[in-house]
Short mmCIF file of C-alpha atoms in Angstrom, two decimals:
data_model
loop_
_atom_site.label_atom_id
_atom_site.label_comp_id
_atom_site.label_asym_id
_atom_site.label_seq_id
_atom_site.Cartn_x
_atom_site.Cartn_y
_atom_site.Cartn_z
CA MET A 894 0.00 0.00 0.00
CA VAL A 895 1.38 3.38 -0.98
CA GLU A 896 0.35 6.69 0.47
CA MET A 897 -2.95 8.38 -0.39
CA GLY A 898 -4.83 5.08 -0.44
CA VAL A 899 -3.81 4.07 -3.97
CA GLU A 900 -2.40 0.55 -4.07
CA ALA A 901 0.46 -0.55 -6.27
CA THR A 902 -0.46 -0.99 -9.92
CA THR A 903 -2.00 -4.41 -10.55
CA THR A 904 -1.97 -4.26 -14.37
CA ARG A 905 0.45 -2.76 -16.89
CA GLU A 906 0.09 -3.60 -20.57
CA ALA A 907 0.00 -2.21 -24.08
CA ILE A 908 -3.41 -1.85 -25.71
CA LYS A 909 -2.89 -2.24 -29.44
CA PRO A 910 -5.27 -1.15 -32.24
CA SER A 911 -8.05 -3.62 -33.02
CA SER A 912 -6.95 -3.73 -36.65
CA PRO A 913 -3.50 -3.10 -38.18
CA THR A 914 -2.69 0.18 -39.85
CA PRO A 915 -2.45 -0.30 -43.63
CA PRO A 916 1.11 -0.05 -45.02
CA HIS A 917 0.32 3.10 -47.03
CA LEU A 918 -0.61 4.90 -43.78
CA ARG A 919 2.48 3.80 -41.87
CA THR A 920 4.13 7.25 -42.02
CA PHE A 921 2.39 10.25 -40.47
CA LYS A 922 4.04 13.63 -40.92
CA LEU A 923 4.36 16.15 -38.09
CA SER A 924 3.65 19.80 -38.85
CA PHE A 925 6.08 22.52 -37.88
CA LEU A 926 3.64 23.42 -35.09
CA ASP A 927 4.18 19.90 -33.73
CA GLN A 928 7.92 20.36 -34.01
CA PHE A 929 7.77 23.33 -31.64
CA SER A 930 5.61 21.44 -29.13
CA PRO A 931 7.20 20.15 -25.92
CA LEU A 932 8.27 16.58 -25.19
CA MET A 933 5.99 16.15 -22.20
CA TYR A 934 2.71 14.57 -21.15
CA PHE A 935 -0.39 16.59 -20.31
CA PRO A 936 -2.67 14.89 -17.76
CA PHE A 937 -6.36 14.69 -16.87
CA VAL A 938 -8.36 12.59 -14.42
CA PHE A 939 -11.98 11.70 -15.30
CA PHE A 940 -14.05 10.68 -12.24
CA TYR A 941 -16.96 8.27 -12.78
CA PRO A 942 -18.92 7.52 -9.59
CA ALA A 943 -20.67 4.24 -8.89
CA THR A 944 -24.21 5.03 -10.02
CA GLY A 945 -26.14 1.87 -9.22
CA ASP A 946 -26.21 0.87 -12.89
CA GLN A 947 -25.65 -2.79 -11.94
CA ILE A 948 -22.76 -3.11 -14.37
CA PRO A 949 -19.93 -4.99 -12.62
CA VAL A 950 -16.65 -3.12 -12.46
CA GLU A 951 -14.95 -5.99 -14.27
CA ASN A 952 -17.32 -5.53 -17.21
CA LYS A 953 -16.64 -1.79 -17.30
CA ILE A 954 -12.89 -2.39 -17.37
CA ALA A 955 -13.22 -4.97 -20.16
CA LEU A 956 -15.32 -2.52 -22.18
CA LEU A 957 -12.84 0.31 -21.62
CA LYS A 958 -9.97 -1.81 -22.95
CA ASP A 959 -11.89 -3.17 -25.93
CA SER A 960 -13.20 0.24 -27.01
CA LEU A 961 -9.76 1.80 -26.49
CA SER A 962 -8.35 -0.73 -28.93
CA LYS A 963 -10.99 0.18 -31.50
CA ALA A 964 -10.45 3.92 -31.01
CA LEU A 965 -6.72 3.50 -31.59
CA ALA A 966 -7.46 1.84 -34.92
CA ARG A 967 -9.42 4.92 -35.97
CA PHE A 968 -6.87 7.42 -34.61
CA TYR A 969 -3.97 5.28 -35.83
CA PRO A 970 -1.12 7.85 -35.41
CA ILE A 971 -1.86 7.92 -31.68
CA ALA A 972 -1.00 4.20 -31.55
CA GLY A 973 2.41 4.89 -33.11
CA ARG A 974 5.74 6.26 -31.91
CA ILE A 975 7.89 9.25 -32.78
CA LYS A 976 10.42 8.26 -35.42
CA ASP A 977 12.35 11.49 -35.99
CA ALA A 978 11.96 15.28 -36.10
CA THR A 979 9.33 15.11 -38.84
CA THR A 980 7.65 11.71 -38.60
CA ILE A 981 5.41 9.44 -36.54
CA ASP A 982 5.87 5.74 -37.27
CA CYS A 983 2.32 4.31 -37.16
CA ASN A 984 3.62 0.95 -35.96
CA ASP A 985 0.59 -0.04 -33.84
CA GLU A 986 2.58 -0.32 -30.60
CA GLY A 987 -0.48 1.09 -28.90
CA ALA A 988 -1.36 2.88 -25.67
CA LEU A 989 0.01 2.25 -22.20
CA TYR A 990 -2.74 0.88 -19.95
CA MET A 991 -2.60 0.40 -16.16
CA GLU A 992 -4.96 -0.47 -13.31
CA ALA A 993 -4.83 0.21 -9.58
CA ARG A 994 -7.12 -0.22 -6.59
CA VAL A 995 -8.00 2.68 -4.30
CA SER A 996 -8.77 1.79 -0.69
CA CYS A 997 -11.06 4.75 -0.03
CA SER A 998 -14.32 5.91 -1.61
CA MET A 999 -14.42 8.47 -4.40
CA SER A 1000 -16.25 11.01 -2.24
CA GLU A 1001 -13.34 11.02 0.20
CA CYS A 1002 -11.10 12.23 -2.64
CA ILE A 1003 -13.27 14.86 -4.29
CA SER A 1004 -15.62 16.15 -1.61
CA PRO A 1005 -13.94 18.63 -1.68
CA PRO A 1006 -11.10 17.75 -4.09
CA LYS A 1007 -7.82 16.89 -2.41
CA MET A 1008 -5.30 18.28 -4.83
CA GLU A 1009 -2.44 16.24 -3.39
CA LEU A 1010 -4.22 13.01 -4.39
CA LEU A 1011 -4.48 13.67 -8.10
CA GLU A 1012 -0.93 12.82 -9.08
CA SER A 1013 -1.32 9.28 -7.70
CA PHE A 1014 -4.13 8.63 -10.21
CA LEU A 1015 -1.90 9.29 -13.24
CA PRO A 1016 -0.33 6.51 -15.34
CA CYS A 1017 3.06 8.13 -15.88
CA GLU A 1018 5.36 10.99 -15.04
CA ILE A 1019 4.86 14.26 -16.89
CA ILE A 1020 8.44 14.30 -18.14
CA SER A 1021 9.21 10.78 -19.34
CA LYS A 1022 12.58 9.25 -18.54
CA GLU A 1023 12.34 7.14 -21.69
CA PRO A 1024 13.62 8.33 -25.09
CA PRO A 1025 10.89 10.11 -27.11
CA GLU A 1026 10.98 7.29 -29.69
CA GLU A 1027 9.80 4.80 -27.03
CA VAL A 1028 7.06 6.88 -25.42
CA ALA A 1029 3.39 5.96 -25.87
CA GLN A 1030 1.29 8.82 -27.26
CA ILE A 1031 -1.55 8.00 -24.84
CA ALA A 1032 -1.31 6.49 -21.35
CA VAL A 1033 -4.35 5.45 -19.28
CA LYS A 1034 -4.73 4.33 -15.67
CA ALA A 1035 -8.03 2.93 -14.36
CA ASN A 1036 -8.20 3.62 -10.62
CA ILE A 1037 -10.95 1.50 -9.05
CA PHE A 1038 -12.36 2.83 -5.77
CA SER A 1039 -13.72 0.69 -2.95
CA CYS A 1040 -17.17 2.14 -3.68
CA GLY A 1041 -17.07 0.90 -7.28
CA GLY A 1042 -16.32 4.28 -8.85
CA ILE A 1043 -13.56 4.66 -11.41
CA ALA A 1044 -11.09 7.49 -11.94
CA LEU A 1045 -9.50 7.37 -15.38
CA GLY A 1046 -6.12 9.05 -15.28
CA MET A 1047 -5.11 9.93 -18.85
CA CYS A 1048 -1.97 11.51 -20.22
CA PHE A 1049 -1.40 12.59 -23.81
CA PHE A 1050 2.02 13.25 -25.30
CA HIS A 1051 2.12 16.85 -26.42
CA LYS A 1052 4.52 16.36 -29.32
CA LEU A 1053 1.69 15.01 -31.49
CA ILE A 1054 -1.49 15.73 -29.54
CA ASP A 1055 -3.08 18.98 -28.34
CA ALA A 1056 -6.15 19.34 -26.12
CA ALA A 1057 -8.53 19.35 -29.10
CA THR A 1058 -7.06 16.14 -30.51
CA PHE A 1059 -7.13 14.52 -27.09
CA THR A 1060 -10.77 15.33 -26.35
CA ALA A 1061 -11.82 14.24 -29.85
CA PHE A 1062 -10.09 10.92 -29.24
CA VAL A 1063 -11.62 10.44 -25.79
CA LYS A 1064 -15.13 11.29 -27.02
CA ASP A 1065 -14.73 8.86 -29.92
CA TRP A 1066 -13.44 6.20 -27.52
CA ALA A 1067 -16.50 6.73 -25.30
CA ALA A 1068 -18.90 6.66 -28.27
CA ILE A 1069 -17.43 3.32 -29.38
CA ALA A 1070 -18.00 1.95 -25.87
CA ARG A 1071 -21.66 3.05 -26.09
CA GLU A 1072 -21.91 1.56 -29.59
CA ASN A 1073 -22.92 4.99 -30.77
CA CYS A 1074 -20.13 5.71 -33.22
CA ASP A 1075 -21.51 5.81 -36.74
CA LYS A 1076 -19.25 8.34 -38.43
CA GLU A 1077 -15.77 7.84 -39.77
CA VAL A 1078 -12.84 9.77 -38.39
CA ASN A 1079 -10.84 11.28 -41.22
CA VAL A 1080 -7.26 11.16 -39.93
CA ASP A 1081 -4.84 12.53 -42.49
CA ASN A 1082 -1.81 14.79 -42.85
CA THR A 1083 -3.89 17.96 -43.16
CA ALA A 1084 -1.87 19.86 -40.56
CA ALA A 1085 1.47 18.88 -42.11
CA THR A 1086 0.15 19.91 -45.54
CA ILE A 1087 -0.87 23.36 -44.30
CA PHE A 1088 2.13 23.78 -41.99
CA PRO A 1089 4.84 21.57 -43.55
CA PRO A 1090 7.65 20.48 -41.21
CA ASN A 1091 11.17 21.82 -41.43
CA GLU A 1092 13.54 19.00 -42.36
CA GLU A 1093 16.42 20.79 -40.62
CA PHE A 1094 14.52 21.38 -37.39
CA SER A 1095 16.64 21.42 -34.24
CA PRO A 1096 14.94 20.03 -31.10
CA ALA A 1097 16.63 22.81 -29.13
CA LEU A 1098 14.23 25.27 -30.75
CA ALA A 1099 11.30 23.51 -29.08
CA SER A 1100 12.43 24.94 -25.75
CA THR A 1101 11.89 28.47 -27.05
CA GLY A 1102 8.83 30.23 -25.73
CA GLU A 1103 6.72 30.54 -22.66
CA LEU A 1104 7.14 26.96 -21.36
CA SER A 1105 10.88 27.31 -20.90
CA SER A 1106 10.50 30.86 -19.62
CA MET A 1107 8.11 29.71 -16.91
CA ALA A 1108 9.93 26.49 -15.98
CA LYS A 1109 11.24 26.41 -12.45
CA GLU A 1110 12.91 24.01 -10.07
CA ALA A 1111 11.18 25.03 -6.84
CA GLN A 1112 7.65 23.83 -6.30
CA GLY A 1113 4.83 26.30 -6.41
CA ARG A 1114 1.36 25.85 -5.00
CA ILE A 1115 -1.67 24.97 -7.08
CA GLN A 1116 -5.22 26.02 -6.26
CA ARG A 1117 -8.59 25.57 -7.96
CA PHE A 1118 -11.07 28.44 -8.39
CA VAL A 1119 -14.61 28.03 -9.71
CA PHE A 1120 -16.59 30.81 -11.42
CA ASP A 1121 -20.29 29.97 -11.69
CA ALA A 1122 -22.65 31.35 -14.35
CA ALA A 1123 -23.85 34.29 -12.25
CA ALA A 1124 -20.30 35.29 -11.35
CA LEU A 1125 -19.20 35.11 -14.97
CA SER A 1126 -22.08 37.32 -16.06
CA SER A 1127 -21.10 39.96 -13.48
CA LEU A 1128 -17.42 39.65 -14.33
CA LYS A 1129 -18.04 40.10 -18.05
CA ALA A 1130 -20.07 43.24 -17.30
CA LYS A 1131 -17.20 44.65 -15.25
CA ALA A 1132 -14.68 43.80 -17.99
CA ARG A 1133 -16.56 45.61 -20.77
CA SER A 1134 -14.98 48.54 -22.54
CA GLU A 1135 -15.35 50.50 -25.74
CA GLN A 1136 -12.62 48.33 -27.25
CA VAL A 1137 -14.24 45.06 -26.04
CA PRO A 1138 -18.00 45.58 -25.62
CA ASN A 1139 -18.65 41.84 -25.23
CA PRO A 1140 -15.76 40.08 -23.48
CA SER A 1141 -15.55 36.32 -23.63
CA ARG A 1142 -15.91 34.38 -20.40
CA SER A 1143 -12.37 33.08 -20.67
CA GLY A 1144 -10.97 36.52 -21.49
CA ALA A 1145 -12.65 38.09 -18.47
CA VAL A 1146 -11.39 35.34 -16.15
CA SER A 1147 -7.89 35.57 -17.61
CA GLY A 1148 -7.82 39.34 -17.12
CA LEU A 1149 -8.96 39.11 -13.50
CA ILE A 1150 -6.48 36.38 -12.57
CA TRP A 1151 -3.66 38.21 -14.34
CA LYS A 1152 -4.47 41.37 -12.40
CA SER A 1153 -4.72 39.61 -9.02
CA ALA A 1154 -1.60 37.51 -9.58
CA PHE A 1155 0.53 40.50 -10.59
CA LYS A 1156 -0.71 42.38 -7.55
CA ALA A 1157 0.16 39.40 -5.33
CA PHE A 1158 3.66 39.26 -6.81
CA ARG A 1159 4.35 42.92 -6.03
CA GLU A 1160 3.01 42.59 -2.51
CA ALA A 1161 5.07 39.48 -1.82
CA SER A 1162 8.30 40.80 -3.36
CA SER A 1163 8.14 44.38 -2.05
CA GLU A 1164 10.19 45.45 -5.06
CA SER A 1165 10.77 49.12 -5.73
CA GLN A 1166 11.44 48.42 -9.42
CA ILE A 1167 8.35 48.73 -11.63
CA ARG A 1168 8.41 45.72 -13.92
CA PRO A 1169 6.17 44.93 -16.89
CA SER A 1170 4.01 41.81 -16.98
CA LEU A 1171 3.45 39.43 -19.88
CA LEU A 1172 0.50 37.11 -20.46
CA THR A 1173 1.02 34.23 -22.89
CA PHE A 1174 -1.99 32.24 -24.09
CA SER A 1175 -2.89 29.51 -26.56
CA ILE A 1176 -5.15 30.02 -29.59
CA ASN A 1177 -6.80 27.03 -31.31
CA LEU A 1178 -6.37 27.57 -35.06
CA ARG A 1179 -8.91 24.99 -36.25
CA PRO A 1180 -11.95 27.33 -36.28
CA ARG A 1181 -9.87 30.28 -37.54
CA LEU A 1182 -8.56 28.64 -40.70
CA LYS A 1183 -10.52 28.85 -43.95
CA PRO A 1184 -11.83 26.30 -44.50
CA SER A 1185 -11.97 25.46 -40.82
CA LEU A 1186 -10.60 22.14 -39.58
CA PRO A 1187 -12.62 19.65 -37.52
CA GLN A 1188 -11.71 19.16 -33.87
CA HIS A 1189 -10.47 15.63 -34.53
CA THR A 1190 -7.73 16.85 -36.89
CA VAL A 1191 -4.66 15.27 -35.30
CA GLY A 1192 -1.81 17.53 -34.27
CA ASN A 1193 -0.89 20.63 -32.33
CA ILE A 1194 -2.95 23.08 -34.33
CA PHE A 1195 -2.61 26.06 -32.05
CA LEU A 1196 -0.39 29.09 -31.52
CA THR A 1197 0.85 30.80 -28.40
CA LYS A 1198 0.79 34.59 -28.41
CA THR A 1199 1.91 37.08 -25.80
CA THR A 1200 0.57 40.45 -24.69
CA CYS A 1201 2.30 42.96 -22.43
CA TYR A 1202 1.14 45.28 -19.68
CA ASP A 1203 3.68 47.98 -18.84
CA PRO A 1204 2.77 50.04 -15.73
CA THR A 1205 5.28 52.75 -16.67
CA THR A 1206 3.64 53.69 -19.96
CA GLU A 1207 -0.02 52.69 -19.91
CA LYS A 1208 -2.48 55.31 -18.75
CA ASN A 1209 -5.31 52.95 -17.86
CA GLY A 1210 -3.30 51.13 -15.22
CA GLU A 1211 -4.47 47.72 -14.11
CA GLU A 1212 -8.17 48.25 -14.58
CA LEU A 1213 -9.80 45.00 -15.65
CA PRO A 1214 -11.30 46.37 -18.91
CA HIS A 1215 -7.86 47.52 -20.04
CA LEU A 1216 -6.21 44.15 -19.35
CA VAL A 1217 -9.01 42.32 -21.17
CA SER A 1218 -8.63 44.68 -24.13
CA LEU A 1219 -4.89 43.90 -24.29
CA ILE A 1220 -5.73 40.21 -24.51
CA ARG A 1221 -8.38 40.73 -27.20
CA LYS A 1222 -6.10 42.98 -29.25
CA THR A 1223 -3.44 40.28 -29.40
CA VAL A 1224 -5.94 37.51 -30.22
CA ASP A 1225 -7.42 39.61 -33.04
CA LYS A 1226 -4.02 39.79 -34.71
CA VAL A 1227 -4.32 36.08 -35.47
CA ASP A 1228 -6.57 36.78 -38.45
CA LEU A 1229 -6.80 35.25 -41.93
CA ASP A 1230 -3.98 37.39 -43.27
CA TYR A 1231 -1.65 36.33 -40.48
CA LEU A 1232 -2.63 32.66 -40.79
CA GLN A 1233 -1.98 32.83 -44.53
CA LYS A 1234 1.60 33.89 -43.80
CA LEU A 1235 2.06 30.82 -41.61
CA GLN A 1236 1.07 28.38 -44.32
CA GLY A 1237 3.34 26.65 -46.78
CA LYS A 1238 7.11 26.29 -46.74
CA GLU A 1239 7.69 29.90 -45.69
CA GLY A 1240 5.40 29.54 -42.66
CA TYR A 1241 8.16 27.99 -40.58
CA LYS A 1242 10.22 31.16 -40.95
CA GLU A 1243 7.27 33.29 -39.87
CA ILE A 1244 6.60 31.26 -36.72
CA HIS A 1245 10.29 31.22 -35.89
CA LYS A 1246 10.39 35.00 -36.27
CA SER A 1247 7.38 35.32 -33.99
CA LEU A 1248 8.98 33.11 -31.36
CA GLU A 1249 12.18 35.13 -31.47
CA GLU A 1250 10.20 38.34 -30.95
CA GLU A 1251 8.41 36.85 -27.96
CA GLN A 1252 11.67 35.52 -26.54
CA ALA A 1253 13.03 39.07 -26.73
CA MET A 1254 10.03 40.18 -24.65
CA TYR A 1255 10.80 37.49 -22.05
CA SER A 1256 14.45 38.59 -21.98
CA ASP A 1257 13.72 42.29 -21.40
CA SER A 1258 16.33 43.79 -19.07
CA ARG A 1259 13.54 44.90 -16.73
CA LYS A 1260 12.79 41.20 -16.03
CA PRO A 1261 9.07 41.08 -16.82
CA ILE A 1262 6.79 38.86 -14.74
CA ILE A 1263 5.45 36.18 -17.07
CA TYR A 1264 2.10 34.39 -16.77
CA GLY A 1265 0.69 31.74 -19.04
CA VAL A 1266 -2.92 30.74 -19.62
CA ALA A 1267 -4.43 27.81 -21.52
CA SER A 1268 -8.20 27.74 -21.96
CA MET A 1269 -9.95 24.44 -22.73
CA CYS A 1270 -13.46 25.70 -22.00
CA THR A 1271 -15.03 24.52 -25.26
CA MET A 1272 -13.48 21.07 -25.53
CA GLY A 1273 -16.40 19.07 -24.16
CA PHE A 1274 -14.62 16.90 -21.59
CA TYR A 1275 -17.92 16.03 -19.91
CA GLU A 1276 -19.26 14.35 -23.05
CA ALA A 1277 -17.04 11.32 -22.36
CA ASP A 1278 -19.78 8.84 -21.41
CA PHE A 1279 -18.64 5.21 -21.73
CA GLY A 1280 -22.10 3.84 -21.05
CA TRP A 1281 -22.43 4.42 -17.30
CA GLY A 1282 -22.90 8.17 -17.28
CA LYS A 1283 -20.84 11.28 -17.79
CA PRO A 1284 -17.94 12.05 -15.45
CA ILE A 1285 -18.93 13.89 -12.31
CA TRP A 1286 -15.67 15.81 -12.48
CA VAL A 1287 -12.70 16.17 -14.80
CA ALA A 1288 -9.55 17.26 -13.01
CA LEU A 1289 -6.47 18.76 -14.55
CA GLY A 1290 -3.42 16.90 -13.37
CA PRO A 1291 -1.20 18.99 -11.08
CA ILE A 1292 1.65 19.23 -13.57
CA VAL A 1293 2.22 22.89 -13.15
CA LYS A 1294 3.14 22.80 -9.48
CA THR A 1295 6.38 21.02 -10.32
CA PHE A 1296 6.97 22.07 -13.90
CA LEU A 1297 5.71 25.60 -14.43
CA LYS A 1298 5.27 28.75 -12.46
CA ASN A 1299 2.63 31.45 -12.88
CA PHE A 1300 0.36 29.24 -14.98
CA ILE A 1301 -3.43 29.25 -15.37
CA LEU A 1302 -5.46 26.38 -16.82
CA GLN A 1303 -9.14 26.87 -17.58
CA LYS A 1304 -11.86 24.36 -18.40
CA GLU A 1305 -15.64 24.18 -18.24
CA THR A 1306 -17.50 23.02 -15.15
CA SER A 1307 -19.64 19.87 -15.26
CA CYS A 1308 -22.83 21.85 -15.87
CA GLY A 1309 -21.16 23.68 -18.75
CA ASP A 1310 -21.99 27.24 -17.76
CA GLY A 1311 -19.09 27.89 -15.39
CA ILE A 1312 -15.30 27.92 -15.54
CA GLU A 1313 -12.75 26.16 -13.36
CA ALA A 1314 -9.40 27.92 -13.21
CA TRP A 1315 -6.39 26.04 -11.88
CA VAL A 1316 -3.70 28.52 -10.86
CA VAL A 1317 -0.12 27.88 -9.77
CA LEU A 1318 1.99 30.55 -8.11
CA ASP A 1319 4.87 30.67 -5.68
CA LYS A 1320 3.59 29.67 -2.25
CA GLU A 1321 3.90 33.13 -0.72
CA GLU A 1322 2.18 34.75 -3.68
CA MET A 1323 -0.63 32.18 -3.63
CA ALA A 1324 -1.38 32.96 0.03
CA ILE A 1325 -1.98 36.60 -0.99
CA PHE A 1326 -3.71 35.76 -4.27
CA GLU A 1327 -6.32 33.38 -2.84
CA SER A 1328 -7.32 36.03 -0.29
CA ASP A 1329 -7.77 38.85 -2.81
CA PRO A 1330 -11.24 40.36 -2.20
CA GLU A 1331 -11.68 41.31 -5.86
CA LEU A 1332 -10.97 37.73 -6.98
CA LEU A 1333 -13.19 36.22 -4.28
CA ALA A 1334 -16.07 38.45 -5.34
CA TYR A 1335 -16.36 36.17 -8.39
CA ALA A 1336 -14.57 32.90 -7.59
CA THR A 1337 -15.06 30.15 -5.00
CA VAL A 1338 -11.93 28.44 -3.75
CA ASN A 1339 -11.93 24.67 -4.39
CA PRO A 1340 -15.63 23.96 -3.77
CA ASP A 1341 -17.11 20.49 -3.32
CA VAL A 1342 -17.54 18.69 -6.66
CA TYR A 1343 -20.99 17.52 -5.58
CA SER A 1344 -22.26 21.02 -4.77
#
């Protein structure tokens, strides 16, 4: 028995595709956007309570494994392995699958959520010790509670898979389990055609950008904040401006957290120097391209962009509407003209130029305070019903507390009309941040999942 009530893994195996990948599909090209993506896993934990459905746990596990095999056949690159800087070998080596028993009930873990437990539900470490060529693209761990509930810990390898690809795969996997999957998944090299890889790509370039700038050795502290529908409506009203008359929910939340976190930093550091602050965020390109790409298009089809708030030059200070307008202004620059420049063989040069410009912002002599935000509020995590109901809660694995600093992850709540924000800051800054009256006017700190 290991700590936190999770027993040693009882099963560890490879789940291979239910049918072999045809020889003509054996090679899957990465795009240059994939080439810049990090060699790390991104984790989630899907919690499925025992619902009195009379389906034995053993049957649920058998169905999970069988449907996973079938889903891998449809999303065949995910069953492969990285071959080199430009290629996935679709060799059908499959997904890593594990099982473990949990000696407590699910409610003891998530009522309210115990953040320190989440890591024990994951199937692998975030930074793999294995060579990239040997790493499974998807890893799954079925954690079976004493009450009969199941927590599915899932990690996707970011070199090939982004959040949109991952959720498309999981929803397809669940639909297969429900025998409700009647449409074909068109997996092709669309992304690599639009954004062709650079044959001379150096892996060292992948460390450029906000991930390396926010990496740290010391642990931070992670906390979960929930904004319900009423709070979001009020927050959006407060964030309105002439420049942004209708802020998005995610933009308003990002602006508020950015403001509160920067304030907490200054209070904790007591610095006399006035430093600028940067906010880096991800933009899903699928709906922005013309024609748009479906969510299940495999690859990292997103960009990271950075906006800057400089207290020494900006007249509007740290008012929420101004910060939200800075975010919107940067997002709006990713328009059709800009996306056209990214496409084709010359696109690699454009993205490299953009990354160099952002790296120069990170390296400013005034040492800007850098925050990152990733919003997954429209991904549809809660649609993953394997036949015994939707998950009661989807947790974001606590990667950022050991890997990143000053990071914000957003996703939808189970009812769909709220936002969960997972925030990691230095411990001293978090103590100030989570007590900020302006933040707490809209957010509840780590509420009970069942509430």
